[in-house]
């Protein structure tokens, strides 16, 4: 267990704390939940940086890091959809969560074929993650009232959903030759 892996485990452990703070019935709960989410999001960047810098990448970290990210984002989106209950948040949330399921399944299938490198994380995915995390931090910090900040959060989440679809298409196109091979053999 090294520092990058400990940071990833911390990110998972922060999820129940973030949920609890989100539901605490005090005026400061939005900001507190957003702060914990922001800390967890920062550990996502930091653990990757340290793993590369200290050459401490491990199979455990390679497995847990994307799982922790997906759990954190999915939980935040579900909480936000519940309190905002509108199209402008629900649609991008469904796109983002749906894409994660599709791409995770695609990566697993490509790994079975020995072609996982064809669906490795790209820079587009990093831009998507940045827009998504910023949108979630903003939306979590504010009550579900149409203010400048909430509208900005919706806008960033729509941008993240667009980048999500674009990156999913990128992954599907990269995997297409392998997907076609299976159908041509039947």
PDB file of C-alpha atoms in Angstrom, residues 108-178:
ATOM      1  CA  UNK A 108     -13.352  -5.058 -20.288  1.00  0.00           C
ATOM      2  CA  UNK A 109     -14.290  -6.722 -23.564  1.00  0.00           C
ATOM      3  CA  UNK A 110     -11.280  -5.225 -25.374  1.00  0.00           C
ATOM      4  CA  UNK A 111      -9.010  -6.438 -22.543  1.00  0.00           C
ATOM      5  CA  UNK A 112     -10.319  -9.968 -23.103  1.00  0.00           C
ATOM      6  CA  UNK A 113      -9.283  -9.612 -26.742  1.00  0.00           C
ATOM      7  CA  UNK A 114      -5.858  -8.307 -25.724  1.00  0.00           C
ATOM      8  CA  UNK A 115      -6.595  -4.940 -27.338  1.00  0.00           C
ATOM      9  CA  UNK A 116      -7.258  -2.742 -24.293  1.00  0.00           C
ATOM     10  CA  UNK A 117      -4.699  -0.166 -25.496  1.00  0.00           C
ATOM     11  CA  UNK A 118      -7.140   0.758 -28.281  1.00  0.00           C
ATOM     12  CA  UNK A 119      -9.518   2.176 -25.667  1.00  0.00           C
ATOM     13  CA  UNK A 120      -7.036   3.791 -23.267  1.00  0.00           C
ATOM     14  CA  UNK A 121      -7.841   7.105 -21.587  1.00  0.00           C
ATOM     15  CA  UNK A 122      -7.374  10.057 -23.933  1.00  0.00           C
ATOM     16  CA  UNK A 123      -6.885  13.802 -23.435  1.00  0.00           C
ATOM     17  CA  UNK A 124     -10.522  14.259 -24.419  1.00  0.00           C
ATOM     18  CA  UNK A 125     -11.473  12.192 -21.375  1.00  0.00           C
ATOM     19  CA  UNK A 126      -9.363  14.453 -19.186  1.00  0.00           C
ATOM     20  CA  UNK A 127     -11.165  17.569 -20.460  1.00  0.00           C
ATOM     21  CA  UNK A 128     -14.480  15.812 -19.867  1.00  0.00           C
ATOM     22  CA  UNK A 129     -13.454  14.971 -16.322  1.00  0.00           C
ATOM     23  CA  UNK A 130     -12.351  18.562 -15.603  1.00  0.00           C
ATOM     24  CA  UNK A 131     -15.650  20.052 -16.859  1.00  0.00           C
ATOM     25  CA  UNK A 132     -17.635  17.400 -15.015  1.00  0.00           C
ATOM     26  CA  UNK A 133     -15.822  17.840 -11.684  1.00  0.00           C
ATOM     27  CA  UNK A 134     -16.069  21.639 -11.833  1.00  0.00           C
ATOM     28  CA  UNK A 135     -19.791  21.418 -12.648  1.00  0.00           C
ATOM     29  CA  UNK A 136     -20.382  19.022  -9.756  1.00  0.00           C
ATOM     30  CA  UNK A 137     -18.438  21.151  -7.267  1.00  0.00           C
ATOM     31  CA  UNK A 138     -20.485  24.217  -8.291  1.00  0.00           C
ATOM     32  CA  UNK A 139     -23.835  22.416  -8.228  1.00  0.00           C
ATOM     33  CA  UNK A 140     -23.146  20.707  -4.907  1.00  0.00           C
ATOM     34  CA  UNK A 141     -22.207  24.052  -3.327  1.00  0.00           C
ATOM     35  CA  UNK A 142     -25.540  25.674  -4.188  1.00  0.00           C
ATOM     36  CA  UNK A 143     -29.166  24.946  -3.334  1.00  0.00           C
ATOM     37  CA  UNK A 144     -31.414  24.020  -6.281  1.00  0.00           C
ATOM     38  CA  UNK A 145     -32.450  27.584  -7.052  1.00  0.00           C
ATOM     39  CA  UNK A 146     -31.803  29.134 -10.474  1.00  0.00           C
ATOM     40  CA  UNK A 147     -28.923  31.459  -9.699  1.00  0.00           C
ATOM     41  CA  UNK A 148     -25.953  32.406 -11.849  1.00  0.00           C
ATOM     42  CA  UNK A 149     -23.881  29.634 -10.230  1.00  0.00           C
ATOM     43  CA  UNK A 150     -26.475  26.920 -10.726  1.00  0.00           C
ATOM     44  CA  UNK A 151     -26.968  27.917 -14.365  1.00  0.00           C
ATOM     45  CA  UNK A 152     -23.169  27.880 -14.817  1.00  0.00           C
ATOM     46  CA  UNK A 153     -23.093  24.411 -13.233  1.00  0.00           C
ATOM     47  CA  UNK A 154     -25.815  23.204 -15.615  1.00  0.00           C
ATOM     48  CA  UNK A 155     -23.897  24.646 -18.555  1.00  0.00           C
ATOM     49  CA  UNK A 156     -20.657  22.953 -17.521  1.00  0.00           C
ATOM     50  CA  UNK A 157     -22.499  19.684 -16.968  1.00  0.00           C
ATOM     51  CA  UNK A 158     -23.986  19.933 -20.466  1.00  0.00           C
ATOM     52  CA  UNK A 159     -20.474  20.557 -21.842  1.00  0.00           C
ATOM     53  CA  UNK A 160     -19.236  17.529 -19.885  1.00  0.00           C
ATOM     54  CA  UNK A 161     -22.102  15.427 -21.285  1.00  0.00           C
ATOM     55  CA  UNK A 162     -21.224  16.546 -24.825  1.00  0.00           C
ATOM     56  CA  UNK A 163     -17.559  15.670 -24.276  1.00  0.00           C
ATOM     57  CA  UNK A 164     -18.720  12.400 -22.726  1.00  0.00           C
ATOM     58  CA  UNK A 165     -20.611  11.453 -25.889  1.00  0.00           C
ATOM     59  CA  UNK A 166     -17.707  12.568 -28.067  1.00  0.00           C
ATOM     60  CA  UNK A 167     -15.193  10.509 -26.098  1.00  0.00           C
ATOM     61  CA  UNK A 168     -17.539   7.496 -26.128  1.00  0.00           C
ATOM     62  CA  UNK A 169     -17.761   7.744 -29.918  1.00  0.00           C
ATOM     63  CA  UNK A 170     -13.955   7.984 -30.035  1.00  0.00           C
ATOM     64  CA  UNK A 171     -13.660   4.760 -28.005  1.00  0.00           C
ATOM     65  CA  UNK A 172     -16.319   2.973 -30.047  1.00  0.00           C
ATOM     66  CA  UNK A 173     -14.646   3.962 -33.322  1.00  0.00           C
ATOM     67  CA  UNK A 174     -11.279   2.745 -31.999  1.00  0.00           C
ATOM     68  CA  UNK A 175     -12.887  -0.571 -31.044  1.00  0.00           C
ATOM     69  CA  UNK A 176     -14.984  -0.874 -34.223  1.00  0.00           C
ATOM     70  CA  UNK A 177     -12.549  -3.119 -36.139  1.00  0.00           C
ATOM     71  CA  UNK A 178     -12.616  -5.570 -33.214  1.00  0.00           C
TER      72      UNK A 178
END
